[in-house]
Amino acid sequence: RFRAAFMHAVDREFLVKAINFGLGKVAHSPIPSTAPYHDDKVLTKYPYDPGRARALLDEMGLKPKAGGMRHRFGIMLIPDGGGTWMRVGQYVRQALSDVGLDAYLESPDWPTQLRRSGNWEFDCDSNSYGEYGDPAIGTSRFYLSSNIRKGVPLTNLQGYVNPEVDKLFAQAAVAVTQAEAQRCYSRLQQILTHD
């Protein structure tokens, strides 16, 4: 529920329009909408809805305390010298505060960011990644349970475990036909956006 509350609290259309100067579009799936195998029909989407975010936090038992804050945590940003990622972080921090989440921003240098993320020394981490032509290469590494590897950055840092997801990524990686791969990737997107 916390991830869903986070997603509902942030106006990602605003991020695209105001922070990124209209370049790009909101991502609703771990497979980019411009990539093969993206399937918009199966996605669970999280529209901007601060009221829903507050309700989810209430359901979790994260009630506002004195000062209206429910929980304090850090967000580790990609180091960019105060550029786009810092502006994104500042907006996200403000949006989260509107639903009672007190986020503090951290922007270490690259070696520190990679060491800390690989060693799970963060509350919330930001990142940017590419698909490298196929989800079996660029996306699977963030969700396969076999890729939960402490000390290694850019792996399954969240500790996500779902045997069906593992099986579907394995099947898609060796699919003989595009239709077979699409079936696997559509189901993966359905599961991952719901989870």
PDB file of N, CA and C in Angstrom, residues 72-164:
ATOM      1  N   ARG A  72       8.708   9.548   8.404  1.00  0.00           N
ATOM      2  CA  ARG A  72       9.882  10.226   7.846  1.00  0.00           C
ATOM      3  C   ARG A  72      10.809   9.178   7.226  1.00  0.00           C
ATOM      4  N   PHE A  73      11.302   9.473   6.036  1.00  0.00           N
ATOM      5  CA  PHE A  73      12.216   8.554   5.352  1.00  0.00           C
ATOM      6  C   PHE A  73      13.049   9.334   4.344  1.00  0.00           C
ATOM      7  N   GLY A  74      14.121   8.712   3.884  1.00  0.00           N
ATOM      8  CA  GLY A  74      15.013   9.348   2.922  1.00  0.00           C
ATOM      9  C   GLY A  74      14.770   8.868   1.509  1.00  0.00           C
ATOM     10  N   ILE A  75      15.061   9.748   0.562  1.00  0.00           N
ATOM     11  CA  ILE A  75      15.039   9.402  -0.857  1.00  0.00           C
ATOM     12  C   ILE A  75      16.433   9.701  -1.401  1.00  0.00           C
ATOM     13  N   MET A  76      17.101   8.666  -1.860  1.00  0.00           N
ATOM     14  CA  MET A  76      18.432   8.831  -2.434  1.00  0.00           C
ATOM     15  C   MET A  76      18.281   9.087  -3.933  1.00  0.00           C
ATOM     16  N   LEU A  77      18.772  10.243  -4.356  1.00  0.00           N
ATOM     17  CA  LEU A  77      18.635  10.668  -5.749  1.00  0.00           C
ATOM     18  C   LEU A  77      19.869  10.314  -6.558  1.00  0.00           C
ATOM     19  N   ILE A  78      19.675  10.182  -7.862  1.00  0.00           N
ATOM     20  CA  ILE A  78      20.802  10.026  -8.766  1.00  0.00           C
ATOM     21  C   ILE A  78      21.609  11.317  -8.719  1.00  0.00           C
ATOM     22  N   PRO A  79      22.913  11.245  -8.535  1.00  0.00           N
ATOM     23  CA  PRO A  79      23.733  12.461  -8.500  1.00  0.00           C
ATOM     24  C   PRO A  79      23.712  13.168  -9.855  1.00  0.00           C
ATOM     25  N   ASP A  80      23.311  14.433  -9.844  1.00  0.00           N
ATOM     26  CA  ASP A  80      23.305  15.179 -11.103  1.00  0.00           C
ATOM     27  C   ASP A  80      23.696  16.644 -10.913  1.00  0.00           C
ATOM     28  N   GLY A  81      24.339  16.950  -9.800  1.00  0.00           N
ATOM     29  CA  GLY A  81      24.836  18.308  -9.592  1.00  0.00           C
ATOM     30  C   GLY A  81      23.746  19.354  -9.462  1.00  0.00           C
ATOM     31  N   GLY A  82      22.585  18.980  -8.979  1.00  0.00           N
ATOM     32  CA  GLY A  82      21.505  19.949  -8.791  1.00  0.00           C
ATOM     33  C   GLY A  82      20.637  20.128 -10.018  1.00  0.00           C
ATOM     34  N   GLY A  83      20.698  19.218 -10.970  1.00  0.00           N
ATOM     35  CA  GLY A  83      19.924  19.316 -12.202  1.00  0.00           C
ATOM     36  C   GLY A  83      18.541  18.713 -12.078  1.00  0.00           C
ATOM     37  N   THR A  84      18.135  18.003 -13.118  1.00  0.00           N
ATOM     38  CA  THR A  84      16.777  17.473 -13.219  1.00  0.00           C
ATOM     39  C   THR A  84      16.407  16.571 -12.056  1.00  0.00           C
ATOM     40  N   TRP A  85      17.293  15.648 -11.688  1.00  0.00           N
ATOM     41  CA  TRP A  85      16.951  14.723 -10.604  1.00  0.00           C
ATOM     42  C   TRP A  85      16.733  15.445  -9.289  1.00  0.00           C
ATOM     43  N   MET A  86      17.504  16.488  -9.025  1.00  0.00           N
ATOM     44  CA  MET A  86      17.294  17.257  -7.793  1.00  0.00           C
ATOM     45  C   MET A  86      15.955  17.993  -7.860  1.00  0.00           C
ATOM     46  N   ARG A  87      15.616  18.558  -9.011  1.00  0.00           N
ATOM     47  CA  ARG A  87      14.315  19.232  -9.147  1.00  0.00           C
ATOM     48  C   ARG A  87      13.171  18.233  -8.972  1.00  0.00           C
ATOM     49  N   VAL A  88      13.318  17.040  -9.539  1.00  0.00           N
ATOM     50  CA  VAL A  88      12.308  15.994  -9.351  1.00  0.00           C
ATOM     51  C   VAL A  88      12.184  15.674  -7.864  1.00  0.00           C
ATOM     52  N   GLY A  89      13.317  15.476  -7.212  1.00  0.00           N
ATOM     53  CA  GLY A  89      13.301  15.162  -5.786  1.00  0.00           C
ATOM     54  C   GLY A  89      12.639  16.246  -4.956  1.00  0.00           C
ATOM     55  N   GLN A  90      12.910  17.504  -5.274  1.00  0.00           N
ATOM     56  CA  GLN A  90      12.301  18.600  -4.518  1.00  0.00           C
ATOM     57  C   GLN A  90      10.791  18.622  -4.700  1.00  0.00           C
ATOM     58  N   TYR A  91      10.333  18.394  -5.931  1.00  0.00           N
ATOM     59  CA  TYR A  91       8.886  18.338  -6.142  1.00  0.00           C
ATOM     60  C   TYR A  91       8.276  17.136  -5.411  1.00  0.00           C
ATOM     61  N   VAL A  92       8.889  15.960  -5.551  1.00  0.00           N
ATOM     62  CA  VAL A  92       8.358  14.759  -4.902  1.00  0.00           C
ATOM     63  C   VAL A  92       8.291  14.959  -3.389  1.00  0.00           C
ATOM     64  N   ARG A  93       9.325  15.542  -2.826  1.00  0.00           N
ATOM     65  CA  ARG A  93       9.337  15.827  -1.382  1.00  0.00           C
ATOM     66  C   ARG A  93       8.135  16.696  -0.996  1.00  0.00           C
ATOM     67  N   GLN A  94       7.883  17.731  -1.786  1.00  0.00           N
ATOM     68  CA  GLN A  94       6.753  18.621  -1.516  1.00  0.00           C
ATOM     69  C   GLN A  94       5.420  17.882  -1.669  1.00  0.00           C
ATOM     70  N   ALA A  95       5.284  17.091  -2.737  1.00  0.00           N
ATOM     71  CA  ALA A  95       4.034  16.354  -2.957  1.00  0.00           C
ATOM     72  C   ALA A  95       3.775  15.356  -1.829  1.00  0.00           C
ATOM     73  N   LEU A  96       4.817  14.680  -1.381  1.00  0.00           N
ATOM     74  CA  LEU A  96       4.656  13.715  -0.295  1.00  0.00           C
ATOM     75  C   LEU A  96       4.288  14.398   1.014  1.00  0.00           C
ATOM     76  N   SER A  97       4.826  15.589   1.237  1.00  0.00           N
ATOM     77  CA  SER A  97       4.496  16.301   2.481  1.00  0.00           C
ATOM     78  C   SER A  97       3.010  16.650   2.521  1.00  0.00           C
ATOM     79  N   ASP A  98       2.391  16.846   1.348  1.00  0.00           N
ATOM     80  CA  ASP A  98       0.956  17.157   1.301  1.00  0.00           C
ATOM     81  C   ASP A  98       0.084  15.997   1.766  1.00  0.00           C
ATOM     82  N   VAL A  99       0.634  14.767   1.784  1.00  0.00           N
ATOM     83  CA  VAL A  99      -0.130  13.622   2.294  1.00  0.00           C
ATOM     84  C   VAL A  99       0.426  13.143   3.634  1.00  0.00           C
ATOM     85  N   GLY A 100       1.356  13.908   4.204  1.00  0.00           N
ATOM     86  CA  GLY A 100       1.867  13.592   5.533  1.00  0.00           C
ATOM     87  C   GLY A 100       3.124  12.752   5.561  1.00  0.00           C
ATOM     88  N   LEU A 101       3.842  12.689   4.461  1.00  0.00           N
ATOM     89  CA  LEU A 101       5.099  11.946   4.431  1.00  0.00           C
ATOM     90  C   LEU A 101       6.258  12.940   4.399  1.00  0.00           C
ATOM     91  N   ASP A 102       7.158  12.792   5.340  1.00  0.00           N
ATOM     92  CA  ASP A 102       8.289  13.702   5.490  1.00  0.00           C
ATOM     93  C   ASP A 102       9.529  13.056   4.891  1.00  0.00           C
ATOM     94  N   ALA A 103       9.804  13.378   3.627  1.00  0.00           N
ATOM     95  CA  ALA A 103      10.946  12.799   2.925  1.00  0.00           C
ATOM     96  C   ALA A 103      12.114  13.774   2.957  1.00  0.00           C
ATOM     97  N   TYR A 104      13.290  13.260   3.258  1.00  0.00           N
ATOM     98  CA  TYR A 104      14.498  14.078   3.146  1.00  0.00           C
ATOM     99  C   TYR A 104      15.312  13.541   1.980  1.00  0.00           C
ATOM    100  N   LEU A 105      15.940  14.453   1.257  1.00  0.00           N
ATOM    101  CA  LEU A 105      16.654  14.107   0.030  1.00  0.00           C
ATOM    102  C   LEU A 105      18.132  13.909   0.303  1.00  0.00           C
ATOM    103  N   GLU A 106      18.681  12.897  -0.353  1.00  0.00           N
ATOM    104  CA  GLU A 106      20.110  12.633  -0.289  1.00  0.00           C
ATOM    105  C   GLU A 106      20.620  12.528  -1.720  1.00  0.00           C
ATOM    106  N   SER A 107      21.733  13.190  -2.002  1.00  0.00           N
ATOM    107  CA  SER A 107      22.314  13.116  -3.337  1.00  0.00           C
ATOM    108  C   SER A 107      23.818  12.905  -3.209  1.00  0.00           C
ATOM    109  N   PRO A 108      24.212  11.667  -2.938  1.00  0.00           N
ATOM    110  CA  PRO A 108      25.638  11.382  -2.780  1.00  0.00           C
ATOM    111  C   PRO A 108      26.341  11.387  -4.143  1.00  0.00           C
ATOM    112  N   ASP A 109      27.661  11.269  -4.132  1.00  0.00           N
ATOM    113  CA  ASP A 109      28.390  11.120  -5.390  1.00  0.00           C
ATOM    114  C   ASP A 109      28.113   9.718  -5.940  1.00  0.00           C
ATOM    115  N   TRP A 110      28.487   9.483  -7.230  1.00  0.00           N
ATOM    116  CA  TRP A 110      28.169   8.214  -7.873  1.00  0.00           C
ATOM    117  C   TRP A 110      28.731   6.992  -7.144  1.00  0.00           C
ATOM    118  N   PRO A 111      29.994   6.997  -6.761  1.00  0.00           N
ATOM    119  CA  PRO A 111      30.486   5.794  -6.069  1.00  0.00           C
ATOM    120  C   PRO A 111      29.713   5.495  -4.782  1.00  0.00           C
ATOM    121  N   THR A 112      29.372   6.546  -4.035  1.00  0.00           N
ATOM    122  CA  THR A 112      28.622   6.349  -2.792  1.00  0.00           C
ATOM    123  C   THR A 112      27.214   5.876  -3.091  1.00  0.00           C
ATOM    124  N   GLN A 113      26.574   6.461  -4.104  1.00  0.00           N
ATOM    125  CA  GLN A 113      25.225   6.056  -4.467  1.00  0.00           C
ATOM    126  C   GLN A 113      25.195   4.584  -4.867  1.00  0.00           C
ATOM    127  N   LEU A 114      26.143   4.155  -5.675  1.00  0.00           N
ATOM    128  CA  LEU A 114      26.184   2.751  -6.106  1.00  0.00           C
ATOM    129  C   LEU A 114      26.488   1.808  -4.945  1.00  0.00           C
ATOM    130  N   ARG A 115      27.422   2.202  -4.067  1.00  0.00           N
ATOM    131  CA  ARG A 115      27.735   1.365  -2.904  1.00  0.00           C
ATOM    132  C   ARG A 115      26.519   1.245  -1.997  1.00  0.00           C
ATOM    133  N   ARG A 116      25.896   2.395  -1.697  1.00  0.00           N
ATOM    134  CA  ARG A 116      24.749   2.369  -0.780  1.00  0.00           C
ATOM    135  C   ARG A 116      23.567   1.618  -1.365  1.00  0.00           C
ATOM    136  N   SER A 117      23.267   1.839  -2.654  1.00  0.00           N
ATOM    137  CA  SER A 117      22.126   1.124  -3.231  1.00  0.00           C
ATOM    138  C   SER A 117      22.419  -0.372  -3.296  1.00  0.00           C
ATOM    139  N   GLY A 118      23.632  -0.757  -3.690  1.00  0.00           N
ATOM    140  CA  GLY A 118      23.983  -2.167  -3.751  1.00  0.00           C
ATOM    141  C   GLY A 118      23.976  -2.860  -2.399  1.00  0.00           C
ATOM    142  N   ASN A 119      24.263  -2.101  -1.347  1.00  0.00           N
ATOM    143  CA  ASN A 119      24.280  -2.663   0.005  1.00  0.00           C
ATOM    144  C   ASN A 119      22.975  -2.436   0.764  1.00  0.00           C
ATOM    145  N   TRP A 120      21.949  -1.963   0.076  1.00  0.00           N
ATOM    146  CA  TRP A 120      20.620  -1.742   0.633  1.00  0.00           C
ATOM    147  C   TRP A 120      20.649  -0.727   1.770  1.00  0.00           C
ATOM    148  N   GLU A 121      21.480   0.293   1.641  1.00  0.00           N
ATOM    149  CA  GLU A 121      21.612   1.338   2.660  1.00  0.00           C
ATOM    150  C   GLU A 121      20.811   2.563   2.243  1.00  0.00           C
ATOM    151  N   PHE A 122      19.518   2.389   2.088  1.00  0.00           N
ATOM    152  CA  PHE A 122      18.642   3.486   1.686  1.00  0.00           C
ATOM    153  C   PHE A 122      17.215   3.148   2.091  1.00  0.00           C
ATOM    154  N   ASP A 123      16.397   4.180   2.200  1.00  0.00           N
ATOM    155  CA  ASP A 123      14.967   3.972   2.409  1.00  0.00           C
ATOM    156  C   ASP A 123      14.263   3.864   1.062  1.00  0.00           C
ATOM    157  N   CYS A 124      14.543   4.836   0.189  1.00  0.00           N
ATOM    158  CA  CYS A 124      13.950   4.889  -1.138  1.00  0.00           C
ATOM    159  C   CYS A 124      15.054   5.333  -2.087  1.00  0.00           C
ATOM    160  N   ASP A 125      15.153   4.687  -3.222  1.00  0.00           N
ATOM    161  CA  ASP A 125      16.226   4.949  -4.174  1.00  0.00           C
ATOM    162  C   ASP A 125      15.620   5.374  -5.500  1.00  0.00           C
ATOM    163  N   SER A 126      16.274   6.268  -6.200  1.00  0.00           N
ATOM    164  CA  SER A 126      15.837   6.652  -7.545  1.00  0.00           C
ATOM    165  C   SER A 126      16.841   6.096  -8.539  1.00  0.00           C
ATOM    166  N   ASN A 127      16.370   5.877  -9.744  1.00  0.00           N
ATOM    167  CA  ASN A 127      17.285   5.371 -10.752  1.00  0.00           C
ATOM    168  C   ASN A 127      16.689   5.592 -12.126  1.00  0.00           C
ATOM    169  N   SER A 128      17.513   5.472 -13.115  1.00  0.00           N
ATOM    170  CA  SER A 128      17.107   5.561 -14.508  1.00  0.00           C
ATOM    171  C   SER A 128      17.773   4.382 -15.205  1.00  0.00           C
ATOM    172  N   TYR A 129      17.016   3.648 -15.989  1.00  0.00           N
ATOM    173  CA  TYR A 129      17.597   2.479 -16.628  1.00  0.00           C
ATOM    174  C   TYR A 129      17.059   2.327 -18.038  1.00  0.00           C
ATOM    175  N   GLY A 130      17.755   1.570 -18.823  1.00  0.00           N
ATOM    176  CA  GLY A 130      17.330   1.264 -20.176  1.00  0.00           C
ATOM    177  C   GLY A 130      16.933  -0.188 -20.296  1.00  0.00           C
ATOM    178  N   GLU A 131      16.163  -0.480 -21.316  1.00  0.00           N
ATOM    179  CA  GLU A 131      15.690  -1.836 -21.516  1.00  0.00           C
ATOM    180  C   GLU A 131      16.687  -2.664 -22.334  1.00  0.00           C
ATOM    181  N   TYR A 132      17.573  -2.007 -23.020  1.00  0.00           N
ATOM    182  CA  TYR A 132      18.604  -2.678 -23.822  1.00  0.00           C
ATOM    183  C   TYR A 132      18.019  -3.613 -24.873  1.00  0.00           C
ATOM    184  N   GLY A 133      16.897  -3.205 -25.465  1.00  0.00           N
ATOM    185  CA  GLY A 133      16.334  -3.946 -26.591  1.00  0.00           C
ATOM    186  C   GLY A 133      15.327  -5.014 -26.250  1.00  0.00           C
ATOM    187  N   ASP A 134      15.364  -5.543 -25.037  1.00  0.00           N
ATOM    188  CA  ASP A 134      14.422  -6.592 -24.663  1.00  0.00           C
ATOM    189  C   ASP A 134      14.291  -6.603 -23.137  1.00  0.00           C
ATOM    190  N   PRO A 135      13.075  -6.764 -22.628  1.00  0.00           N
ATOM    191  CA  PRO A 135      12.893  -6.811 -21.175  1.00  0.00           C
ATOM    192  C   PRO A 135      13.700  -7.918 -20.490  1.00  0.00           C
ATOM    193  N   ALA A 136      14.026  -8.981 -21.232  1.00  0.00           N
ATOM    194  CA  ALA A 136      14.822 -10.071 -20.656  1.00  0.00           C
ATOM    195  C   ALA A 136      16.213  -9.583 -20.261  1.00  0.00           C
ATOM    196  N   ILE A 137      16.667  -8.519 -20.902  1.00  0.00           N
ATOM    197  CA  ILE A 137      18.001  -7.985 -20.612  1.00  0.00           C
ATOM    198  C   ILE A 137      17.928  -6.810 -19.625  1.00  0.00           C
ATOM    199  N   GLY A 138      17.085  -5.824 -19.924  1.00  0.00           N
ATOM    200  CA  GLY A 138      17.111  -4.587 -19.156  1.00  0.00           C
ATOM    201  C   GLY A 138      16.124  -4.495 -18.011  1.00  0.00           C
ATOM    202  N   THR A 139      15.036  -5.251 -18.055  1.00  0.00           N
ATOM    203  CA  THR A 139      14.002  -5.125 -17.023  1.00  0.00           C
ATOM    204  C   THR A 139      14.053  -6.253 -16.001  1.00  0.00           C
ATOM    205  N   SER A 140      14.292  -7.456 -16.450  1.00  0.00           N
ATOM    206  CA  SER A 140      14.210  -8.628 -15.568  1.00  0.00           C
ATOM    207  C   SER A 140      15.132  -8.516 -14.362  1.00  0.00           C
ATOM    208  N   ARG A 141      16.298  -7.905 -14.526  1.00  0.00           N
ATOM    209  CA  ARG A 141      17.283  -7.842 -13.444  1.00  0.00           C
ATOM    210  C   ARG A 141      16.758  -7.151 -12.185  1.00  0.00           C
ATOM    211  N   PHE A 142      15.727  -6.325 -12.340  1.00  0.00           N
ATOM    212  CA  PHE A 142      15.170  -5.615 -11.184  1.00  0.00           C
ATOM    213  C   PHE A 142      14.110  -6.421 -10.440  1.00  0.00           C
ATOM    214  N   TYR A 143      13.667  -7.560 -11.014  1.00  0.00           N
ATOM    215  CA  TYR A 143      12.558  -8.317 -10.428  1.00  0.00           C
ATOM    216  C   TYR A 143      12.842  -9.793 -10.173  1.00  0.00           C
ATOM    217  N   LEU A 144      13.843 -10.352 -10.818  1.00  0.00           N
ATOM    218  CA  LEU A 144      14.134 -11.776 -10.610  1.00  0.00           C
ATOM    219  C   LEU A 144      14.605 -12.028  -9.184  1.00  0.00           C
ATOM    220  N   SER A 145      14.023 -13.014  -8.536  1.00  0.00           N
ATOM    221  CA  SER A 145      14.440 -13.315  -7.160  1.00  0.00           C
ATOM    222  C   SER A 145      15.875 -13.831  -7.118  1.00  0.00           C
ATOM    223  N   SER A 146      16.339 -14.422  -8.201  1.00  0.00           N
ATOM    224  CA  SER A 146      17.727 -14.886  -8.257  1.00  0.00           C
ATOM    225  C   SER A 146      18.718 -13.729  -8.355  1.00  0.00           C
ATOM    226  N   ASN A 147      18.210 -12.536  -8.554  1.00  0.00           N
ATOM    227  CA  ASN A 147      19.072 -11.360  -8.686  1.00  0.00           C
ATOM    228  C   ASN A 147      18.998 -10.457  -7.456  1.00  0.00           C
ATOM    229  N   ILE A 148      18.593 -11.016  -6.332  1.00  0.00           N
ATOM    230  CA  ILE A 148      18.682 -10.302  -5.053  1.00  0.00           C
ATOM    231  C   ILE A 148      20.097 -10.557  -4.566  1.00  0.00           C
ATOM    232  N   ARG A 149      20.976  -9.582  -4.789  1.00  0.00           N
ATOM    233  CA  ARG A 149      22.408  -9.801  -4.556  1.00  0.00           C
ATOM    234  C   ARG A 149      22.991  -8.613  -3.805  1.00  0.00           C
ATOM    235  N   LYS A 150      23.007  -8.709  -2.506  1.00  0.00           N
ATOM    236  CA  LYS A 150      23.549  -7.627  -1.696  1.00  0.00           C
ATOM    237  C   LYS A 150      24.998  -7.366  -2.102  1.00  0.00           C
ATOM    238  N   GLY A 151      25.313  -6.086  -2.233  1.00  0.00           N
ATOM    239  CA  GLY A 151      26.644  -5.676  -2.620  1.00  0.00           C
ATOM    240  C   GLY A 151      26.781  -5.388  -4.106  1.00  0.00           C
ATOM    241  N   VAL A 152      25.712  -5.667  -4.874  1.00  0.00           N
ATOM    242  CA  VAL A 152      25.749  -5.467  -6.319  1.00  0.00           C
ATOM    243  C   VAL A 152      24.680  -4.433  -6.692  1.00  0.00           C
ATOM    244  N   PRO A 153      25.088  -3.254  -7.178  1.00  0.00           N
ATOM    245  CA  PRO A 153      24.090  -2.257  -7.564  1.00  0.00           C
ATOM    246  C   PRO A 153      23.349  -2.672  -8.828  1.00  0.00           C
ATOM    247  N   LEU A 154      22.212  -2.010  -9.064  1.00  0.00           N
ATOM    248  CA  LEU A 154      21.413  -2.205 -10.274  1.00  0.00           C
ATOM    249  C   LEU A 154      20.905  -3.634 -10.424  1.00  0.00           C
ATOM    250  N   THR A 155      20.555  -4.233  -9.289  1.00  0.00           N
ATOM    251  CA  THR A 155      19.969  -5.568  -9.267  1.00  0.00           C
ATOM    252  C   THR A 155      18.583  -5.451  -8.625  1.00  0.00           C
ATOM    253  N   ASN A 156      18.050  -6.532  -8.106  1.00  0.00           N
ATOM    254  CA  ASN A 156      16.754  -6.523  -7.429  1.00  0.00           C
ATOM    255  C   ASN A 156      16.956  -5.986  -6.008  1.00  0.00           C
ATOM    256  N   LEU A 157      17.098  -4.671  -5.908  1.00  0.00           N
ATOM    257  CA  LEU A 157      17.400  -4.016  -4.633  1.00  0.00           C
ATOM    258  C   LEU A 157      16.217  -3.998  -3.673  1.00  0.00           C
ATOM    259  N   GLN A 158      15.019  -4.196  -4.208  1.00  0.00           N
ATOM    260  CA  GLN A 158      13.827  -4.141  -3.362  1.00  0.00           C
ATOM    261  C   GLN A 158      13.508  -5.483  -2.715  1.00  0.00           C
ATOM    262  N   GLY A 159      14.236  -6.533  -3.115  1.00  0.00           N
ATOM    263  CA  GLY A 159      13.973  -7.847  -2.547  1.00  0.00           C
ATOM    264  C   GLY A 159      12.668  -8.444  -3.026  1.00  0.00           C
ATOM    265  N   TYR A 160      12.240  -8.085  -4.224  1.00  0.00           N
ATOM    266  CA  TYR A 160      10.977  -8.573  -4.773  1.00  0.00           C
ATOM    267  C   TYR A 160      11.082 -10.065  -5.087  1.00  0.00           C
ATOM    268  N   VAL A 161      10.092 -10.826  -4.612  1.00  0.00           N
ATOM    269  CA  VAL A 161      10.060 -12.272  -4.858  1.00  0.00           C
ATOM    270  C   VAL A 161       8.655 -12.655  -5.308  1.00  0.00           C
ATOM    271  N   ASN A 162       8.587 -13.242  -6.491  1.00  0.00           N
ATOM    272  CA  ASN A 162       7.333 -13.778  -6.997  1.00  0.00           C
ATOM    273  C   ASN A 162       7.695 -14.910  -7.963  1.00  0.00           C
ATOM    274  N   PRO A 163       7.451 -16.159  -7.580  1.00  0.00           N
ATOM    275  CA  PRO A 163       7.814 -17.294  -8.436  1.00  0.00           C
ATOM    276  C   PRO A 163       7.199 -17.235  -9.830  1.00  0.00           C
ATOM    277  N   GLU A 164       5.978 -16.706  -9.949  1.00  0.00           N
ATOM    278  CA  GLU A 164       5.367 -16.601 -11.275  1.00  0.00           C
ATOM    279  C   GLU A 164       6.135 -15.604 -12.142  1.00  0.00           C
TER     280      GLU A 164
END
